[in-house]
Short mmCIF file of C-alpha atoms in Angstrom, two decimals:
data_model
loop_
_atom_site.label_atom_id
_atom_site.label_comp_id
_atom_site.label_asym_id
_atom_site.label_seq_id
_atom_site.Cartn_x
_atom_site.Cartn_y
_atom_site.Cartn_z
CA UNK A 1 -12.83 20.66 8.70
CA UNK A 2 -9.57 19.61 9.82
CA UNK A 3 -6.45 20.64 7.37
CA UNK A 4 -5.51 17.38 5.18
CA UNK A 5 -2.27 19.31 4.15
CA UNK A 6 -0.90 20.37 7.67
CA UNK A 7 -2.14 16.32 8.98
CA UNK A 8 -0.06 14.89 6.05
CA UNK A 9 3.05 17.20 6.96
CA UNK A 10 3.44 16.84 10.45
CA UNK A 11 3.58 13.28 9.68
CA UNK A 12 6.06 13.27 7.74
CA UNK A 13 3.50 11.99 5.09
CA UNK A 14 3.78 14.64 2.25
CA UNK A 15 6.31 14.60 -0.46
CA UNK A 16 4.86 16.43 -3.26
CA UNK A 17 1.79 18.33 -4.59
CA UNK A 18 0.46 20.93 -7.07
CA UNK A 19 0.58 24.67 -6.99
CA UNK A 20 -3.27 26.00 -5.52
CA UNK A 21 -4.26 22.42 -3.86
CA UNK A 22 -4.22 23.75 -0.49
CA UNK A 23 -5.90 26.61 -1.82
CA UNK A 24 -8.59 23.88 -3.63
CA UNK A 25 -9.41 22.16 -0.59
CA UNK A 26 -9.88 24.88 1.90
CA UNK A 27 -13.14 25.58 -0.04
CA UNK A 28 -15.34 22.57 1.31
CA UNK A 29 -15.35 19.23 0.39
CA UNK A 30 -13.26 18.02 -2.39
CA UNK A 31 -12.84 14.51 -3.66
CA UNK A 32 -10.09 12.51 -4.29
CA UNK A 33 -8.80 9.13 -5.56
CA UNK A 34 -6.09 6.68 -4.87
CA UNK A 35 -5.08 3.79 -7.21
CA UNK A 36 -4.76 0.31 -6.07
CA UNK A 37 -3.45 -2.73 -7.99
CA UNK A 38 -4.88 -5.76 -7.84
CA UNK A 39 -2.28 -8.30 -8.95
CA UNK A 40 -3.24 -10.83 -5.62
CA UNK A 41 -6.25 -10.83 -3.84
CA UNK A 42 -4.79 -8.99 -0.60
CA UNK A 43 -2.90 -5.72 -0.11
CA UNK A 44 0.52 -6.25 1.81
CA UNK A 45 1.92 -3.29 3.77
CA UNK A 46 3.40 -0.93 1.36
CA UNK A 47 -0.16 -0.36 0.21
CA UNK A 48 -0.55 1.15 4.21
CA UNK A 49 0.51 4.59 3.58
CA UNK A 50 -1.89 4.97 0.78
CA UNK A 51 -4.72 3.54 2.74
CA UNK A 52 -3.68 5.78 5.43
CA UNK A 53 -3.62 8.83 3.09
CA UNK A 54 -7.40 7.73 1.98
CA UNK A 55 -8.03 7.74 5.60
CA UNK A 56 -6.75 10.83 6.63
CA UNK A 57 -8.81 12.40 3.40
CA UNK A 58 -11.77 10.92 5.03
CA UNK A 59 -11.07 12.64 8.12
CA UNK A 60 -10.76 15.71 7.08
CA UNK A 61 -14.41 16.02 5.69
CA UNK A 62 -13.94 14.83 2.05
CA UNK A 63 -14.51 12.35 -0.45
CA UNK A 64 -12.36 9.47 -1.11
CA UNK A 65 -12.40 7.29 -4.17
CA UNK A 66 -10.61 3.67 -3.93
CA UNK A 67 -9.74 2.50 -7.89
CA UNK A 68 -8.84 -0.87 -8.15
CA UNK A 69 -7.06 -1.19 -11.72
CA UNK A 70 -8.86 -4.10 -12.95
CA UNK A 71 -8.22 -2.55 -16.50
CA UNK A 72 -4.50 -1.34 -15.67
CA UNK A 73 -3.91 -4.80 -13.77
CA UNK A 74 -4.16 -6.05 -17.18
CA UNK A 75 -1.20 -4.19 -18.18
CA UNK A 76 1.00 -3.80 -15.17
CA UNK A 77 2.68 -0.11 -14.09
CA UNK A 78 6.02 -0.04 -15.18
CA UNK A 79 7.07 2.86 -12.86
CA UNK A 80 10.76 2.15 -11.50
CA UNK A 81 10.35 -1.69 -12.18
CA UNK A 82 12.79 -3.73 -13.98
CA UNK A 83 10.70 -6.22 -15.65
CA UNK A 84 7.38 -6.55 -17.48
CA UNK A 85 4.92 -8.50 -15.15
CA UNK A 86 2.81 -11.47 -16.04
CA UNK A 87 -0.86 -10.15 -16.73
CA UNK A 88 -3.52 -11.58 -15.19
CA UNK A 89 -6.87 -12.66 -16.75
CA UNK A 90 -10.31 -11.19 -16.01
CA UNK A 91 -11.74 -13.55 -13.47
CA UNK A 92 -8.40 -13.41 -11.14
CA UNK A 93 -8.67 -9.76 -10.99
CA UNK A 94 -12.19 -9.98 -10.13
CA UNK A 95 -11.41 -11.96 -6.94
CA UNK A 96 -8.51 -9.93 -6.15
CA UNK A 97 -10.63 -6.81 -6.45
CA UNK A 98 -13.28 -8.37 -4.41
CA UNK A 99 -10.99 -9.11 -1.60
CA UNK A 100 -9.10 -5.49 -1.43
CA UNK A 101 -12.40 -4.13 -1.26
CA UNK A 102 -13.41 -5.88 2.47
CA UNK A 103 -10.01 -5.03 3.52
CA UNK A 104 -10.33 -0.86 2.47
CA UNK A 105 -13.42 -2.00 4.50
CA UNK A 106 -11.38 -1.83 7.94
CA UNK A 107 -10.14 1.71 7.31
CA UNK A 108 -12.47 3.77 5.24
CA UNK A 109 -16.40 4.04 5.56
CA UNK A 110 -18.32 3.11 2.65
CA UNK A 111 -21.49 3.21 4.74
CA UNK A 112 -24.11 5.40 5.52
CA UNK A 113 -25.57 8.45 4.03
CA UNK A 114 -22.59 10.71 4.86
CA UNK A 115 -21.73 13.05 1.30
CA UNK A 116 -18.31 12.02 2.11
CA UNK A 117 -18.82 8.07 2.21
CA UNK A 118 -15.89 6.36 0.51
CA UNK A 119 -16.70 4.61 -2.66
CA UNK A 120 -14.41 1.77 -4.26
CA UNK A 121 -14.21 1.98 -8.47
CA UNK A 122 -12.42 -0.12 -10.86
CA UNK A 123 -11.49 0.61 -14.22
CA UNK A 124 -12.25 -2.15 -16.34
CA UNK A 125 -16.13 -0.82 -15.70
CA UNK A 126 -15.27 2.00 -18.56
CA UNK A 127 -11.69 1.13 -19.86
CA UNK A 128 -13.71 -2.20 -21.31
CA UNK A 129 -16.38 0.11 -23.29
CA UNK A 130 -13.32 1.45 -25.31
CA UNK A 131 -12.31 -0.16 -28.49
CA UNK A 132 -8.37 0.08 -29.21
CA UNK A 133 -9.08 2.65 -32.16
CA UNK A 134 -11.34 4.80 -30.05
CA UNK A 135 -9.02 5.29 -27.09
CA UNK A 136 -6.23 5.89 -29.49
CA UNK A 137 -8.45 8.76 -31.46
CA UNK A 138 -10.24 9.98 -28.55
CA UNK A 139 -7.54 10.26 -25.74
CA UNK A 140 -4.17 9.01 -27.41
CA UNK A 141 -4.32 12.29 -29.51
CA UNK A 142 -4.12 14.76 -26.92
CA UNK A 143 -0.69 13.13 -25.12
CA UNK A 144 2.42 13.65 -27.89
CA UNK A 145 4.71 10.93 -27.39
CA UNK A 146 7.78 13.11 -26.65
CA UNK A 147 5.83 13.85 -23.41
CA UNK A 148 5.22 10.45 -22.33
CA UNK A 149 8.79 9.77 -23.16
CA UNK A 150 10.16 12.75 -20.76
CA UNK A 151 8.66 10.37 -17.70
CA UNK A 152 11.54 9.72 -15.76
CA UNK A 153 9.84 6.02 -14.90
CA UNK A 154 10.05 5.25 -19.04
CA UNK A 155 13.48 6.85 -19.27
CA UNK A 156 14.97 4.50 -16.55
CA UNK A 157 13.72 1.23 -18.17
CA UNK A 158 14.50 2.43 -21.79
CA UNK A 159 18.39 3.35 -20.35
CA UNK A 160 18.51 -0.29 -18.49
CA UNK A 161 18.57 -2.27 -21.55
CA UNK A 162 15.56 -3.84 -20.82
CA UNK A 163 13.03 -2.03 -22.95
CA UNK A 164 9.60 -1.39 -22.46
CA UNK A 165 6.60 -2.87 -24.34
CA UNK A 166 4.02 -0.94 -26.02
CA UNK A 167 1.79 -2.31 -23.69
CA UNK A 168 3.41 -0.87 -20.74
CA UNK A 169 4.20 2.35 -22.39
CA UNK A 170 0.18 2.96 -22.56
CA UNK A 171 -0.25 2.53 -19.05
CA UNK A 172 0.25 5.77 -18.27
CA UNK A 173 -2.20 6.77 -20.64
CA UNK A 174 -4.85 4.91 -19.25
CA UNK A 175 -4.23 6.41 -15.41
CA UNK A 176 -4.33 9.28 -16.73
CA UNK A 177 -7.26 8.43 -18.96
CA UNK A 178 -9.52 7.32 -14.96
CA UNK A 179 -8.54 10.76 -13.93
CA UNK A 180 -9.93 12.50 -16.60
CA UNK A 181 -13.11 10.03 -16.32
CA UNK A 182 -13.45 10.71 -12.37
CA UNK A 183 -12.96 14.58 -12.38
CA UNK A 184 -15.72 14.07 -15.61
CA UNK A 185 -18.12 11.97 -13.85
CA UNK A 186 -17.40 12.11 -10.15
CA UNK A 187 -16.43 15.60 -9.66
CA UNK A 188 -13.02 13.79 -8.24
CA UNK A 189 -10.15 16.78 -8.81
CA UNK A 190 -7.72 15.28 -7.12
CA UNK A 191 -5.52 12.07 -7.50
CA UNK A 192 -3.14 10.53 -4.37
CA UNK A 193 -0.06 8.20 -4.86
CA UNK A 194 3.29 7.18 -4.14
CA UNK A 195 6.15 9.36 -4.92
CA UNK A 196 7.05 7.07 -8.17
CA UNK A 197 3.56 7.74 -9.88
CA UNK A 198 3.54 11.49 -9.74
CA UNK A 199 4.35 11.30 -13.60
CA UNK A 200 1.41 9.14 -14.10
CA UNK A 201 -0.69 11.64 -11.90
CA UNK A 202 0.33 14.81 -14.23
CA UNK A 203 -0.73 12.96 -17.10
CA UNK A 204 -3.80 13.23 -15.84
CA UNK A 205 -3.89 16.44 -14.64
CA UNK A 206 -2.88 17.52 -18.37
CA UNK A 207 -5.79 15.27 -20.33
CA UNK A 208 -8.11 16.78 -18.05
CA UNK A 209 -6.60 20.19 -19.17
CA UNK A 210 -6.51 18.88 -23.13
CA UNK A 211 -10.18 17.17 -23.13
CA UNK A 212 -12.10 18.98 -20.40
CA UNK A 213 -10.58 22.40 -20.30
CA UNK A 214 -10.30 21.52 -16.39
CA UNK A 215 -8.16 22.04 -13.37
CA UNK A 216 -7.15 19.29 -11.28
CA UNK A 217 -4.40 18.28 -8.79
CA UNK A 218 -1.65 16.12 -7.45
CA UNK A 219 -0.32 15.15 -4.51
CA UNK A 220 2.28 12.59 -3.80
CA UNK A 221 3.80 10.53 -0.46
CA UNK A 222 7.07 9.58 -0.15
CA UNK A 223 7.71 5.94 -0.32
CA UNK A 224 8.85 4.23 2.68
CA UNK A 225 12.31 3.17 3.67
CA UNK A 226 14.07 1.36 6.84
CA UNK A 227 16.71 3.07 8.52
CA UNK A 228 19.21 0.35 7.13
CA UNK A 229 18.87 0.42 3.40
CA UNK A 230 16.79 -2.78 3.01
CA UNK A 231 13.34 -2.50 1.26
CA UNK A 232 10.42 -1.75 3.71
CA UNK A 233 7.65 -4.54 4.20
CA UNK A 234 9.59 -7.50 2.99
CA UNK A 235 10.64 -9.95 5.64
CA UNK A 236 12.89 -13.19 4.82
CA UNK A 237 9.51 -15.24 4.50
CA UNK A 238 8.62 -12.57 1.54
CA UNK A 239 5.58 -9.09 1.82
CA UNK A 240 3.99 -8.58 5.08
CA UNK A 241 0.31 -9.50 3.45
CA UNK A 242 -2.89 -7.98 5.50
CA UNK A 243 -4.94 -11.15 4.67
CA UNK A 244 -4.37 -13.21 7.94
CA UNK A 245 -4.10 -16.24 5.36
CA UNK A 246 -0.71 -15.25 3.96
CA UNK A 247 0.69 -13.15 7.20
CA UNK A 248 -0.94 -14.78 10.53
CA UNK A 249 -1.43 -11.84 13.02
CA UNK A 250 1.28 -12.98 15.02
CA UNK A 251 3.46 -12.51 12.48
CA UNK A 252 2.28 -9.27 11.38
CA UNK A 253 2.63 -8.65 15.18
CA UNK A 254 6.13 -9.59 15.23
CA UNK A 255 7.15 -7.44 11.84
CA UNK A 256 6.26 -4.36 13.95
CA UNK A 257 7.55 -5.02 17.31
CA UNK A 258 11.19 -5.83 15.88
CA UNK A 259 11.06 -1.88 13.55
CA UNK A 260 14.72 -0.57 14.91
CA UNK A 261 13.98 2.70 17.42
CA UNK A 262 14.55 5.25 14.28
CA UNK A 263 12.00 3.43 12.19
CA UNK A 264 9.53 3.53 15.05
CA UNK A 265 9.40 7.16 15.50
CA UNK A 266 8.27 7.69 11.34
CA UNK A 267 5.97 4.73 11.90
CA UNK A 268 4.15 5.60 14.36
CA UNK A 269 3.18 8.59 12.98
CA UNK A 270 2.36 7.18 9.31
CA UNK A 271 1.03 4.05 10.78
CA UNK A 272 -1.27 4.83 13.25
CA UNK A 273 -3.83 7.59 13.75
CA UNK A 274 -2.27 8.58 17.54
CA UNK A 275 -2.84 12.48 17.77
CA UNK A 276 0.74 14.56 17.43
CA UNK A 277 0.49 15.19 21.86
CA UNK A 278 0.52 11.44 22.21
CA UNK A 279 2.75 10.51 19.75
CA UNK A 280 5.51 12.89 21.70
CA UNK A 281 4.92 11.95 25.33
CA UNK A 282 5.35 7.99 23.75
CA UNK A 283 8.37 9.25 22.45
CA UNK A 284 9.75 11.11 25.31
CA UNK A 285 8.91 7.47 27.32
CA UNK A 286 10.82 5.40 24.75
CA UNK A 287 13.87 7.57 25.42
CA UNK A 288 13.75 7.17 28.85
CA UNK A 289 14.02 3.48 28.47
CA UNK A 290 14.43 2.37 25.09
CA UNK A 291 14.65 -1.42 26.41
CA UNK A 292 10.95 -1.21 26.73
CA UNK A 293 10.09 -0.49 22.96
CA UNK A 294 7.48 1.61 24.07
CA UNK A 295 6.48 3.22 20.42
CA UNK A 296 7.01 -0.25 19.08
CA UNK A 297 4.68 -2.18 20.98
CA UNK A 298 2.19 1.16 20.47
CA UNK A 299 2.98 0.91 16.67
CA UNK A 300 2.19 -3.10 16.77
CA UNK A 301 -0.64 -2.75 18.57
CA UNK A 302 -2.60 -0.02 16.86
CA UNK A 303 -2.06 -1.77 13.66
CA UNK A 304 -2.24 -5.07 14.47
CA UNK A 305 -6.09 -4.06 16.10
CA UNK A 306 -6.82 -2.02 12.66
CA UNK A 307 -6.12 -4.69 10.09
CA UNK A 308 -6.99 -7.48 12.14
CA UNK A 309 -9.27 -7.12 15.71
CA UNK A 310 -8.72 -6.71 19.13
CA UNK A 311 -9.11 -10.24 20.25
CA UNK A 312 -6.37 -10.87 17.21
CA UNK A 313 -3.79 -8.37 19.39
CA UNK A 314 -4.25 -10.08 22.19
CA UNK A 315 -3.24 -13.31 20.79
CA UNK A 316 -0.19 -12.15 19.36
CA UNK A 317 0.85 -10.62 22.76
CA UNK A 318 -0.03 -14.17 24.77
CA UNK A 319 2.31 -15.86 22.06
CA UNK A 320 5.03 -13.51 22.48
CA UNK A 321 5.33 -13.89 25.85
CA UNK A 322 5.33 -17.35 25.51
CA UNK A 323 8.94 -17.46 24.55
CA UNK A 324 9.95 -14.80 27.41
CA UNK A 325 8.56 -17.49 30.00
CA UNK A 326 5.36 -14.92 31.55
CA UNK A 327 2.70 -17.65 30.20
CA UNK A 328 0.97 -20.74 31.50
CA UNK A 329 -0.18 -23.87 30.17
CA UNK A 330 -3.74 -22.71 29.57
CA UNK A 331 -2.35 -19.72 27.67
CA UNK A 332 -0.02 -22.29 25.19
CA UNK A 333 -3.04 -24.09 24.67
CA UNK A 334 -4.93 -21.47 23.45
CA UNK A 335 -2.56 -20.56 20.56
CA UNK A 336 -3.71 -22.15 17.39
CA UNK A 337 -1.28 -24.55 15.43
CA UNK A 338 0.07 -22.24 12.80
CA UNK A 339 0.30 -19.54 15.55
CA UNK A 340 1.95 -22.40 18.07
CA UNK A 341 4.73 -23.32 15.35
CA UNK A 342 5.60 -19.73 14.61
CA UNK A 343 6.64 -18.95 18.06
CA UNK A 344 9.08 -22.07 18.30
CA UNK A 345 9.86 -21.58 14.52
CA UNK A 346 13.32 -22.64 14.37
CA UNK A 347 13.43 -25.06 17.45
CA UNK A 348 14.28 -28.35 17.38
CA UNK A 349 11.41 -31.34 16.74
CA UNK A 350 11.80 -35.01 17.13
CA UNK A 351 8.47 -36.93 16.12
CA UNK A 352 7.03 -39.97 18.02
CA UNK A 353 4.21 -42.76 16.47
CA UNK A 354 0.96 -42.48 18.63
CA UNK A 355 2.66 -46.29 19.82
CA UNK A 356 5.19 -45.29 21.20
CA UNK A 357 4.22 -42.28 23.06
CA UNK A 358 1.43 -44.42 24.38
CA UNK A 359 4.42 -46.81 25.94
CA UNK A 360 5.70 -44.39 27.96
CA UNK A 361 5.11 -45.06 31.93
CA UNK A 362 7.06 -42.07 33.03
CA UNK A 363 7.97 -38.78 31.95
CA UNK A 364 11.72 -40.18 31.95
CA UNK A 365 10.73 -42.78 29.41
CA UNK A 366 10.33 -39.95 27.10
CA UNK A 367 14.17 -39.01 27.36
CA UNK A 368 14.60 -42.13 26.79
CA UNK A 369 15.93 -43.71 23.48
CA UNK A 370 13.44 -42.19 21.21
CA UNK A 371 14.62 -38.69 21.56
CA UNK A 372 17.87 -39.07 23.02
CA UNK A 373 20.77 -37.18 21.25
CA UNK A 374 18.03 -34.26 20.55
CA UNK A 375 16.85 -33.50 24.04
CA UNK A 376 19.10 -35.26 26.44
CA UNK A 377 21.86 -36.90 25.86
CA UNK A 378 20.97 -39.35 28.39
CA UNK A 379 18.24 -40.44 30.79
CA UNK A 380 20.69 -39.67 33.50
CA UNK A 381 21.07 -36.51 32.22
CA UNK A 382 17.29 -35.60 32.40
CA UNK A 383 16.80 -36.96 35.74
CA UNK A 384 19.30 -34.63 36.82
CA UNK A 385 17.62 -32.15 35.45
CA UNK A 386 14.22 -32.80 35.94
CA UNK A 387 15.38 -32.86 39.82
CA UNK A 388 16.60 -29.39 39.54
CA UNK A 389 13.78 -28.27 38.54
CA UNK A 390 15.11 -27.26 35.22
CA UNK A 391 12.96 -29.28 32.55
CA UNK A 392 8.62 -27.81 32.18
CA UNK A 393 6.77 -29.66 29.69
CA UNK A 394 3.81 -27.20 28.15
CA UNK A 395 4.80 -24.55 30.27
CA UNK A 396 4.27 -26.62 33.62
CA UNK A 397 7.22 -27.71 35.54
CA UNK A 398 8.28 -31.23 36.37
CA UNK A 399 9.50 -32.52 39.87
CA UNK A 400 9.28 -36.22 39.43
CA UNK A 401 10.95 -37.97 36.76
CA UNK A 402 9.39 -41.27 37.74
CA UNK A 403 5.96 -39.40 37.81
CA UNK A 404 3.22 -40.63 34.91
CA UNK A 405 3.30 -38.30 32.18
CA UNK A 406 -0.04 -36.62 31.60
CA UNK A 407 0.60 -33.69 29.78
CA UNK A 408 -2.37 -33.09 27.40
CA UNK A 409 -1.20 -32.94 23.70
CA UNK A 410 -1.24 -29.30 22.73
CA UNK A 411 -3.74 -29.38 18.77
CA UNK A 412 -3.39 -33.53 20.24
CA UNK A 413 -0.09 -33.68 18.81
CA UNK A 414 2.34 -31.45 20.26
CA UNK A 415 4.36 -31.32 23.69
CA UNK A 416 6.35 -28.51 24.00
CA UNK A 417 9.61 -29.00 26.19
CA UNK A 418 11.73 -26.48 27.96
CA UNK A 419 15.35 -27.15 29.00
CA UNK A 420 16.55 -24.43 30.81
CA UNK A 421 15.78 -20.88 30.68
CA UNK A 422 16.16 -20.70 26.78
CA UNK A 423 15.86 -24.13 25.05
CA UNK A 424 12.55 -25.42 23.76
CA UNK A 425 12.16 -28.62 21.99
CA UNK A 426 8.56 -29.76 20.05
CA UNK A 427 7.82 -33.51 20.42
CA UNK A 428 5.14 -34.24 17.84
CA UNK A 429 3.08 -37.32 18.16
CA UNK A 430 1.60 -38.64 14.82
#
């Protein structure tokens, strides 16, 4: 059984834990849980290093437990946030939960008849049994208020002016509260999470002491930063999502290719499940030539291939080079149309009716007045260049202005044109 602890530390993956855990789990298989909240119907990827932690658990030869808070996603954490959160209803959160349980899927087994087989929970399945008097008799009378107070995460919003609602306030109660009802009912003495819930996490561990008389323990990650300051997993389009839907894997791609060379080397390690042997000799080839962005493109890939699939990968790599010029036409025509207008996101577009591109006897005529001043500023201008040899259309190059133009309509709309090395123009036919 492989040490969970010394994995964790040596990638740079542990931030905090209870005295005697190490101690706990060196005596066979323990079980653990993780807390997920289901406030959209796909994790994004902050959640990562938790799934990752889950994962690593697994490894290791014990037992982890997913919670999704369907109860607490009622309610909404208010650990280091600076606003209450709209609360969703019942049948939202069921979807949600639903669809963060076939992506925990990719990463943890919930299969076969292994003793250490993942298995997802969600609170609302005992948190809705309660009635508000009996939680408040039952479990609200072993947690004074004085101690829920001393949470640094209910400090900060009472000092910020912005108060916090009872309803919030509880919250930690009731994460506490699915400790104490795993570690009754699942033998689960453990509970993972993000540096900014280890208050909620000792709540737990302190019911269980209270109402069961038991031991359990904490252990916390750090949260992630970038190198610069900014706030990790947000791009200028908004979260990095895992569901292909809201973050096409060529854009999820792309997020991890572009991580700055300091941001790589912690990445690859949290990120990935590369052994510690490979993850030096990658780094020992990115400093040799950092151009290359060796760990990045081993960061993008290994991720891109767990959340999504191999064939996924190799998509985003054909549309990347794309834009670099190493492609063909056959290759641009395989990109799909979302993943086609991400590439040349940004690039100029002049649009055609299906009667006038239909006019056209010559690849000239299509400099021509309809998309002068965008393309060309002249049909002179493009036969020059088209002589040159400086103009392709879909990645094939043209020799003959006066030649018919039979470039096939990439999703039978699109012509892509290059102008140069570096400038692409879309021509969209509708």
């Amino acid at each position: 059984m492989n040490s969970f602890i010394e994995e964790l530390r040596w990638r740079g993956m542990l931030q905090d834990m209870t005295p005697e855990l190490e101690e706990h789990l060196s005596k066979g298989m323990a079980s653990a849980y993780l807390g997920f909240d289901p406030t959209a119907d796909s994790l994004h990827i902050g959640h990562l290093v938790g799934v990752m932690t889950l994962l690593h658990f697994q490894r290791s030869g014990h037992k982890p437990f997913a919670l999704v808070g369907g109860a607490t996603g009622m309610i909404g954490d208010p650990s280091f946030k600076s606003a209450e959160r709209n609360l969703l209803n019942k049948e939202t959160l069921d979807h949600n939960v639903s669809c963060i349980q076939s992506q925990l899927a990719k990463f943890l087994d919930f299969s076969g008849s292994t003793t250490n087989k993942a298995e997802l929970v969600n609170n609302y399945d005992w948190m809705s049994q309660f009635s508000f008097l009996d939680f408040i008799r039952d479990v609200g009378k072993h947690i004074t208020v004085n101690y829920m107070m001393s949470k640094d995460s209910v400090k900060r919003r009472l000092e910020d002016g912005n108060g916090l609602s009872f309803t919030e306030f509880s919250y930690q109660l009731i994460q506490g509260y699915d400790f104490y009802h795993l570690w009754k009912n699942e033998n689960c003495s453990i509970q993972l999470g993000g540096s900014d819930q280890w208050g909620n996490i000792v709540t737990g561990t302190e019911l269980i002491r209270r109402m069961g008389s038991g031991s359990a323990y904490a252990l916390t990650v750090p949260l992630i930063t970038k190198a610069d300051g900014t706030k990790f997993g947000k791009t200028e389009g908004g979260s990095v999502w895992l569901d292909p839907e809201k973050t096409s894997p060529y854009a999820f791609y792309q997020f991890w290719l572009n991580v700055s060379d300091q941001d790589a080397s912690k990445y690859i390690r949290i990120f990935t499940t590369l052994d510690k042997e490979t993850i030096e000799s990658l780094e020992a080839e990115h400093a040799e030539a950092p151009h290359l962005r060796t760990l990045q493109k081993e960061i993008a890939k290994n991720v891109t291939i767990m959340v999504h699939s191999q064939e996924d990968y190799e998509m985003a790599v054909k549309a990347s080079e794309i834009l670099f010029g190493k492609s063909s036409t056959e290759d641009l025509a395989s990109l799909d149309e979302r993943t086609f207008l991400q590439v040349f996101d940004g690039v100029p577009q002049v649009q055609l009716s299906k009667e006038e591109y239909s006019s056209f006897g010559s690849i000239l005529d299509l400099f021509g007045e309809a998309t002068q001043g965008v393309i060309f500023a002249s049909k002179g201008e493009a036969r020059k260049m088209i002589q040159g040899g400086g103009v392709s259309i879909n990645k094939e190059k043209i020799g003959d202005p006066n030649a018919v133009l039979t470039s096939s309509l990439l999703q039978d709309k699109y012509l892509l044109v290059q102008k140069g090395k570096k400038n692409y123009y879309i021509v969209e036919v509708k």
